[in-house]
Short mmCIF file of C-alpha atoms in Angstrom, two decimals:
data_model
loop_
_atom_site.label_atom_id
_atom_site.label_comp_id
_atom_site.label_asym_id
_atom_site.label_seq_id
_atom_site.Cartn_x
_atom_site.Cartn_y
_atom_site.Cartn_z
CA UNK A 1 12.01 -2.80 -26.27
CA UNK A 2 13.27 -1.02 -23.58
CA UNK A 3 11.57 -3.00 -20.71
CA UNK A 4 15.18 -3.52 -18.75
CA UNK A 5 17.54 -1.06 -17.47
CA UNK A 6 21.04 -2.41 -18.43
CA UNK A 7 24.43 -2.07 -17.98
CA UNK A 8 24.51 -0.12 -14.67
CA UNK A 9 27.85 -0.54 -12.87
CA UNK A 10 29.83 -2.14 -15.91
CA UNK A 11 32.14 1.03 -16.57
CA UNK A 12 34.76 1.58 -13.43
CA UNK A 13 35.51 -0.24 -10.19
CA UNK A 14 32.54 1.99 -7.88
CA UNK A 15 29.45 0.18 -6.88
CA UNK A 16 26.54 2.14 -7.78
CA UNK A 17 23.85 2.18 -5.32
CA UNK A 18 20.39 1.92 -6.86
CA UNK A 19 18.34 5.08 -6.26
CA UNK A 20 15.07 7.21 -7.35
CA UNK A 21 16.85 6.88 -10.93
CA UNK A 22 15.62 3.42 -11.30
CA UNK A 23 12.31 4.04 -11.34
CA UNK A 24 12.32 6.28 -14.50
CA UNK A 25 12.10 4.52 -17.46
CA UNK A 26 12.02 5.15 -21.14
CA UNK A 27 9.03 5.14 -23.02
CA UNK A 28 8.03 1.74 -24.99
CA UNK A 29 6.55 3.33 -27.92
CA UNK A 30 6.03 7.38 -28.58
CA UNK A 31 7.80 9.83 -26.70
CA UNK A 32 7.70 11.06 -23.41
CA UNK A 33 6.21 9.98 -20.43
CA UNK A 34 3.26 8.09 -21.42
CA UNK A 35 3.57 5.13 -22.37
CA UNK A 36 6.25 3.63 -19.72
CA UNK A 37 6.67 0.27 -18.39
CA UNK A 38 4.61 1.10 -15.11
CA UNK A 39 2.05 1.56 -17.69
CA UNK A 40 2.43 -1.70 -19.73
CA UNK A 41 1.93 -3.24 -16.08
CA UNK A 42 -1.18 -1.55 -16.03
CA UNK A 43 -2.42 -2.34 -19.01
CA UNK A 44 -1.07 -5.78 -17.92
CA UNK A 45 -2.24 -6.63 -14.94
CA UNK A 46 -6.10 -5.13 -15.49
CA UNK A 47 -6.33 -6.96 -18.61
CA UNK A 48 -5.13 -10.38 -16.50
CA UNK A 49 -8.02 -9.01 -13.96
CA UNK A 50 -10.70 -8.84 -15.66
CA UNK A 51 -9.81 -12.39 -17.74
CA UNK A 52 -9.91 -13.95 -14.14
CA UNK A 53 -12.99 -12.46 -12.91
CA UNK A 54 -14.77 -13.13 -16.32
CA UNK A 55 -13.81 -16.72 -15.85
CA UNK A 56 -15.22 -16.90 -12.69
CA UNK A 57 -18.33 -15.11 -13.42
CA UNK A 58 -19.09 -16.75 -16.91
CA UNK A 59 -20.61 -20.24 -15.87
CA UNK A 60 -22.29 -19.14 -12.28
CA UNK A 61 -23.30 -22.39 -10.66
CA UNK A 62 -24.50 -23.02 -7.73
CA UNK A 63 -21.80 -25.69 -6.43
CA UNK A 64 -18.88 -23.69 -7.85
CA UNK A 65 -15.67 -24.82 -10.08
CA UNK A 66 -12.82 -23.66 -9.16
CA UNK A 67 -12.22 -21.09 -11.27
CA UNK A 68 -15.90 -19.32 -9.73
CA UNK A 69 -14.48 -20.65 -6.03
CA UNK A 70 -11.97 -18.01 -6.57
CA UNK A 71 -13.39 -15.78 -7.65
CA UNK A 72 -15.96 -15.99 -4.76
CA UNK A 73 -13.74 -15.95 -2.01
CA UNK A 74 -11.77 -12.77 -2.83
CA UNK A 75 -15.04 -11.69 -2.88
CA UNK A 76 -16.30 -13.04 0.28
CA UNK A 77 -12.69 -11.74 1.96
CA UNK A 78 -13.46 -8.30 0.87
CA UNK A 79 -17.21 -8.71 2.02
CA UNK A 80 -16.64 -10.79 5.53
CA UNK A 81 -13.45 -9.71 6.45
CA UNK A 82 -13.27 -6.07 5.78
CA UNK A 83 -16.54 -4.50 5.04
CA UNK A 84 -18.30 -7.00 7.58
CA UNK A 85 -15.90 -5.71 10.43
CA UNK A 86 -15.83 -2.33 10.16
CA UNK A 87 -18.97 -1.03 8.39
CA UNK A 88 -21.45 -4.01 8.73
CA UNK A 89 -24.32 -4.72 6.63
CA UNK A 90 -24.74 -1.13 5.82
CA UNK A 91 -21.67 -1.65 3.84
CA UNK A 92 -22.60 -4.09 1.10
CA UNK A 93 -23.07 -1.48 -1.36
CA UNK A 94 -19.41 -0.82 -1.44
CA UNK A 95 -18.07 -4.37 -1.75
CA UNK A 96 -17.59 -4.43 -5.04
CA UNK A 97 -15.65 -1.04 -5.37
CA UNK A 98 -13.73 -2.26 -2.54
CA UNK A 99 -13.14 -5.79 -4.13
CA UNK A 100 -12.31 -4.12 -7.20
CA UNK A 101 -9.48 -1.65 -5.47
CA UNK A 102 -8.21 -4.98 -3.56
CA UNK A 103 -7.70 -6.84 -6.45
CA UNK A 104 -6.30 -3.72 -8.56
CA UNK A 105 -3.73 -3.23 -5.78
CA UNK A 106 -2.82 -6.46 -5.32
CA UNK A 107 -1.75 -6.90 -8.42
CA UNK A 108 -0.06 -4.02 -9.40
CA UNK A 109 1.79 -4.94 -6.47
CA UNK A 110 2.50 -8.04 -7.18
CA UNK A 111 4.28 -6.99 -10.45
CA UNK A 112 6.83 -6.72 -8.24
CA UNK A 113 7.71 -9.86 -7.96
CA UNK A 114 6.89 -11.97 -11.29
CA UNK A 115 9.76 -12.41 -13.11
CA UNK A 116 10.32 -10.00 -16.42
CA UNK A 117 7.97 -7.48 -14.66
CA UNK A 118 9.67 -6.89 -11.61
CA UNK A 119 8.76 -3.72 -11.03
CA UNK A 120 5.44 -2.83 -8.57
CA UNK A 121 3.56 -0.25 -11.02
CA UNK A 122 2.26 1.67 -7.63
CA UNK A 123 5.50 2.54 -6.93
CA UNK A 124 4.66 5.82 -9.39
CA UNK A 125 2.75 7.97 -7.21
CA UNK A 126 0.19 9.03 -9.62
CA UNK A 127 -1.46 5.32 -9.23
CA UNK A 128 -1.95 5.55 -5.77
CA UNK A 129 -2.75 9.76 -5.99
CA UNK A 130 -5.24 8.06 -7.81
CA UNK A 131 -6.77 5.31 -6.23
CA UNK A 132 -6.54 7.53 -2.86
CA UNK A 133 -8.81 10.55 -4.44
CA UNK A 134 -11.02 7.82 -5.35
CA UNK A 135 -11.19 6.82 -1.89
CA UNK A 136 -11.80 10.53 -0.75
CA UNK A 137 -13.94 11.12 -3.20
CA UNK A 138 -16.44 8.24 -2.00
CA UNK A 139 -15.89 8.93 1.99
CA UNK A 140 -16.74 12.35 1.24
CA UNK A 141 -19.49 12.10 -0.94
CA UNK A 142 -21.49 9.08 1.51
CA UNK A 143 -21.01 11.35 4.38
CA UNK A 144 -22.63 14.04 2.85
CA UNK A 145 -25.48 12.55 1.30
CA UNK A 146 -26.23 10.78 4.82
CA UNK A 147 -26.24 13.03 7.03
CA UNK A 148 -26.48 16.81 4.39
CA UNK A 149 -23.38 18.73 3.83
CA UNK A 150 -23.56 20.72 7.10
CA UNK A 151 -24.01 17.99 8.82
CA UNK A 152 -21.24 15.87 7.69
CA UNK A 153 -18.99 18.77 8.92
CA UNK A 154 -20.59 19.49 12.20
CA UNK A 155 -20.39 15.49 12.84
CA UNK A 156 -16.66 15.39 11.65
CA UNK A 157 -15.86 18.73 13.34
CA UNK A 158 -17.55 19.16 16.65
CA UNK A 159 -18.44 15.32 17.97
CA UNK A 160 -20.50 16.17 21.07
CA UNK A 161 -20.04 15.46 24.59
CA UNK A 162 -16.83 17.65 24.86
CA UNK A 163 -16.20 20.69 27.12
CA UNK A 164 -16.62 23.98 24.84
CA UNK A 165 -13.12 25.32 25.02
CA UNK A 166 -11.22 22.08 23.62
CA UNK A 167 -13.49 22.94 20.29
CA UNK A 168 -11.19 25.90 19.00
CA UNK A 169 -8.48 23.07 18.96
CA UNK A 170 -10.67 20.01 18.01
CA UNK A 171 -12.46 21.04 15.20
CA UNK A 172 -9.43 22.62 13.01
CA UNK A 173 -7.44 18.96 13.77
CA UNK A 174 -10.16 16.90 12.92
CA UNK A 175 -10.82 19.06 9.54
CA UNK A 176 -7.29 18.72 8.74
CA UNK A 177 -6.77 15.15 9.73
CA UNK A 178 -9.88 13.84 8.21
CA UNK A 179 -10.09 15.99 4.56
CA UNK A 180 -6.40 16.96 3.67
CA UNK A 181 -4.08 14.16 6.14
CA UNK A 182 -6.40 11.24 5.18
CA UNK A 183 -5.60 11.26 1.30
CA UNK A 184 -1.88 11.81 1.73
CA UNK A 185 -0.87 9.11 3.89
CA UNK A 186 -2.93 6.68 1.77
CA UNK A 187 -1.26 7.56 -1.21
CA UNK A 188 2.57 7.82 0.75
CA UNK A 189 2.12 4.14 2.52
CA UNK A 190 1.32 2.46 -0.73
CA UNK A 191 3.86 3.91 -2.90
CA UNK A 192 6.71 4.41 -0.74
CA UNK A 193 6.17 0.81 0.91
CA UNK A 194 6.45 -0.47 -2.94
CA UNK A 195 8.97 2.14 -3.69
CA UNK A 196 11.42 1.25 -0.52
CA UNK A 197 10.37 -2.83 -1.33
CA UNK A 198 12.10 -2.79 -4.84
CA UNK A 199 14.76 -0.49 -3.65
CA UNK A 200 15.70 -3.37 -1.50
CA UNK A 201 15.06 -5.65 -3.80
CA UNK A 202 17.34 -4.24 -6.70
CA UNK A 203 20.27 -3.35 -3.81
CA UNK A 204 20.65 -6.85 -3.02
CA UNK A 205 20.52 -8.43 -6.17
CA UNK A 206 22.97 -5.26 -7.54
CA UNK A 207 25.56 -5.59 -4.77
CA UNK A 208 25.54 -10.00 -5.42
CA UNK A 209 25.77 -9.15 -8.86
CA UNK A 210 29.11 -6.54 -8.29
CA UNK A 211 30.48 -8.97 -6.13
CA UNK A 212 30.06 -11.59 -8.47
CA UNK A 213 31.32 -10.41 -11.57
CA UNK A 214 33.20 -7.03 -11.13
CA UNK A 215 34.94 -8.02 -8.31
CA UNK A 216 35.64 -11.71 -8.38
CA UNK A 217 37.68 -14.07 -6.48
CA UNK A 218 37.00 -14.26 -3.32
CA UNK A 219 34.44 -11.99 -3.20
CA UNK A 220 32.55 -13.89 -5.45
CA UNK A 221 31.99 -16.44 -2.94
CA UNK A 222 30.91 -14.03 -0.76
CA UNK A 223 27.78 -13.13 -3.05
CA UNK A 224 25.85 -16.11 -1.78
CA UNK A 225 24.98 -13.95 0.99
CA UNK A 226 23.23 -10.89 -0.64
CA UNK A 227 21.51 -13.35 -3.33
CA UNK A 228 20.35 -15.64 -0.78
CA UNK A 229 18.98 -12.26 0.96
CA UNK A 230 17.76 -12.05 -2.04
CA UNK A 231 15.57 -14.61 -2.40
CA UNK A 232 14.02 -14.05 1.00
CA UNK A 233 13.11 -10.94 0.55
CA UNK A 234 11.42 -11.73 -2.37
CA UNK A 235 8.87 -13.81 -0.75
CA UNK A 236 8.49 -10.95 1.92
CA UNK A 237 7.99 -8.28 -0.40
CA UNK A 238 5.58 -10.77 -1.76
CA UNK A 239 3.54 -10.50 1.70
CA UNK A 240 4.02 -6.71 2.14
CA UNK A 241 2.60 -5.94 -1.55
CA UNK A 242 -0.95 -8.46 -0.66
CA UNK A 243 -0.25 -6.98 3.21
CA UNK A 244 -0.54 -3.17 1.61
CA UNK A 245 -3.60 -3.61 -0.82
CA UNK A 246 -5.28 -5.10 2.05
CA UNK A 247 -4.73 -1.97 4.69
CA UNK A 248 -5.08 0.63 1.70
CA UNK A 249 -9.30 -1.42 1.60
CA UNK A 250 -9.58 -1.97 5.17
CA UNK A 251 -8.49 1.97 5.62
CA UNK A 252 -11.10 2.61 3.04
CA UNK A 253 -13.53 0.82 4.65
CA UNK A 254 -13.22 2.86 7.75
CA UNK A 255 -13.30 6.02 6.33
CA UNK A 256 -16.06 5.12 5.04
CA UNK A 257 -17.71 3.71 8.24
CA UNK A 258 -16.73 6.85 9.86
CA UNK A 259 -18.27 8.52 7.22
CA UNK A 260 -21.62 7.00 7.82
CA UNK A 261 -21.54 6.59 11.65
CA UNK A 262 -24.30 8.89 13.11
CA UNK A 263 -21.74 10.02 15.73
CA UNK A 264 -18.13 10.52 16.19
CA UNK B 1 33.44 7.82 2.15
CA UNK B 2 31.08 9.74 0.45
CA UNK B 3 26.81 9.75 1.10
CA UNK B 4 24.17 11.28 1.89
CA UNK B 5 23.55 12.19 5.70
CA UNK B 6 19.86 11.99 4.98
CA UNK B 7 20.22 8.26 5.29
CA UNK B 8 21.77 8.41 8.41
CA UNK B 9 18.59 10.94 9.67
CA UNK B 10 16.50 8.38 8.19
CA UNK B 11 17.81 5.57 9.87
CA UNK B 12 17.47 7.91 13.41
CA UNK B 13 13.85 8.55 12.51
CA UNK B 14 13.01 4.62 11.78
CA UNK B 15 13.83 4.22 15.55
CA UNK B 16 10.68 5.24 16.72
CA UNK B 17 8.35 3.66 14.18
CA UNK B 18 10.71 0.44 15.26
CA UNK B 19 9.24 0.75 18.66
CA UNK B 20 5.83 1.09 18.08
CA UNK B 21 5.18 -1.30 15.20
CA UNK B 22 6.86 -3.91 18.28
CA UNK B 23 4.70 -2.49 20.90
CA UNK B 24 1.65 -2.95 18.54
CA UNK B 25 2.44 -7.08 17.61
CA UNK B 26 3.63 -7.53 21.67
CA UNK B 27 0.25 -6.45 22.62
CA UNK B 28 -1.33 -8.09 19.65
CA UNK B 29 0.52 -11.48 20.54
CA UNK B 30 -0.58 -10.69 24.39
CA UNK B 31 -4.16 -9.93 23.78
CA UNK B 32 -4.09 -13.87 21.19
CA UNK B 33 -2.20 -15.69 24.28
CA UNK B 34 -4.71 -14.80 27.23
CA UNK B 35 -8.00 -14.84 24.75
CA UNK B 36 -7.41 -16.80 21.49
CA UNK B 37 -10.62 -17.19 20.37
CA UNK B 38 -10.92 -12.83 19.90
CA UNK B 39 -8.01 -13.83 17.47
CA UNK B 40 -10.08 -12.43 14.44
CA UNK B 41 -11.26 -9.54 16.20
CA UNK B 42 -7.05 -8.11 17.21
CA UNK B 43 -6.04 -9.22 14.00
CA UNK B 44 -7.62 -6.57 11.86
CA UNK B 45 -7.04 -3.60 14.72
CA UNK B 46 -3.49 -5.31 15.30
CA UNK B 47 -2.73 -4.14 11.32
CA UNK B 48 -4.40 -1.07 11.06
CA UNK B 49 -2.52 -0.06 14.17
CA UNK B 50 0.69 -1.66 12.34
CA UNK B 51 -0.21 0.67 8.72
CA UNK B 52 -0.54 4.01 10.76
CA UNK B 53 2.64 3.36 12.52
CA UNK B 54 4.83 2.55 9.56
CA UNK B 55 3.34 5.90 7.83
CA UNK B 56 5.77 7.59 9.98
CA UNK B 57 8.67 5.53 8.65
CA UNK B 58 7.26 5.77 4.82
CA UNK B 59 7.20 9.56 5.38
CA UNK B 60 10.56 9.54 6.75
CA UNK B 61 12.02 7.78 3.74
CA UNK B 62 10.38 9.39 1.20
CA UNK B 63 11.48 12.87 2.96
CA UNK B 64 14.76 11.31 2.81
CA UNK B 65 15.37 10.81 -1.10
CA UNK B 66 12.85 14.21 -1.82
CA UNK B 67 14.92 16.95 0.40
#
């Protein structure tokens, strides 16, 4: 299997520099795109998801195990301190989708830093595309069934309590922002935050690796210090990846409080 | 020396982003030190003023390896 990209920087003296290159993979099985290892880490990590919550769920007691303790406090995190902040008790419908894109994120993220994965699967844009249209999809669709489809508009576009003339510039922004902007930067912060993590990632560990065995000799003591950055950024890419799939719900949650907010 | 000026335009453009995402944990750290029981309450709006700052800087490095 083709899970690791090898032999890099072995021909010549040059140090490569890892680039967009390293995130395009050959398939495992088939041909083509489909079946990549961003999508084994899919497959992966929901499988180890819904193993977990299953777990937790299967022997509901009322003084939980540990395994249902778990499982319950993700649940109360996504419940207390995200929906119960910015949407309230209006918002308990949506805990579990939210929960459920939390813990999705979360671990696709954290791919990024098990060993033998190593690789954050929302790096590829088309999960977050994805999980972002969901997100659009629902803030759209609550706001219209609230308050009717003209409505919705007319609340996003022209909140009242503004002189008349500051409308012609208000209500195009706020379209834009809200409809087209809102989608984007979801789906740009989550991948390129994972995308720019492992770039890191893979520069240190490939310039302590060239200085280690290509070069040698004394510059192979000097590859403590780009391994030992190494390590450290590890455990903080480890707290931006949770850090991410936490701002990706909470934005979620607002969009969706905004959504449902009887005025601006 | 050869590379790609984008990188240095990126680094440029990661200034301001710099700024605010220090402006935003100042004030957060301020608002904690005078009232730290609304610790909860900045925490959240300390973040989500952290995520729409950094956008900037995602967008600038992803416009960095795309053009």
């Amino acid at each position: 299997m083709h899970l690791v990209k090898v032999a890099r920087a072995a021909e010549g003296e040059e140090f490569n520099p890892p680039g967009p290159a390293d995130f395009e993979f050959p398939p495992i099985f088939g041909d083509g795109t489909f079946f990549t290892k961003p999508m084994l880490i899919v497959v992966l990590g929901s499988l180890a998801i819904a193993v977990l919550f299953y777990l937790a769920a299967r022997r509901a007691a009322l003084v939980p195990a540990k395994a249902q303790f778990m499982g319950e406090s993700v649940y109360g995190f996504v419940r207390n301190g995200i929906v119960g902040d910015s949407i309230g008790r209006a918002g308990r419908p949506f805990v579990p989708l939210l929960t459920t894109m939390f813990v999705f994120i979360a671990v696709l993220n954290i791919a990024g830093v098990i060993p033998v994965l190593q690789l954050p699967a929302t790096s590829k844009i088309a999960i977050p595309l994805f999980l972002a249209l969901i997100s659009w999809g629902v803030f759209n669709y609550v706001g219209i069934r609230r308050h009717g489809f003209v409505g919705y508009f007319k609340n996003m576009m022209f909140p009242p309590g503004l002189p008349k003339w500051i409308y012609i510039l208000l209500a195009p922004l706020e379209f834009f922002s809200t409809v087209i902007i809102r989608p984007i930067t979801l789906t740009l912060r989550l991948t390129l935050n994972m995308f720019a993590g492992h770039l890191v990632l893979l520069l240190t560990v490939l310039g302590g690796e060239y200085l280690l065995v290509d070069k040698g000799g004394v510059y192979a003591v000097m590859s403590v210090v780009p391994f030992g950055l190494a390590i450290i950024l590890t455990f903080f890419e480890a707290f931006v990846q949770v850090l991410q799939a936490y701002v990706f719900v909470l934005l979620t949650a607002l969009y969706i409080a905004g959504a449902l907010a009887d005025d601006h | 020396m050869e590379g790609n000026l984008n990188m240095v335009g990126y680094g440029l453009a990661a200034i301001g982003p710099g700024v605010g995402v220090g402006l935003i944990f100042a004030a957060y750290i301020n608002g904690v030190a005078r009232q730290p029981e609304a610790r909860g309450v900045l925490q959240g709006i300390a973040l989500l003023g952290f995520a729409l700052v950094e956008a900037l800087a995602i967008i600038g490095i992803g416009l960095a390896f795309v053009l």
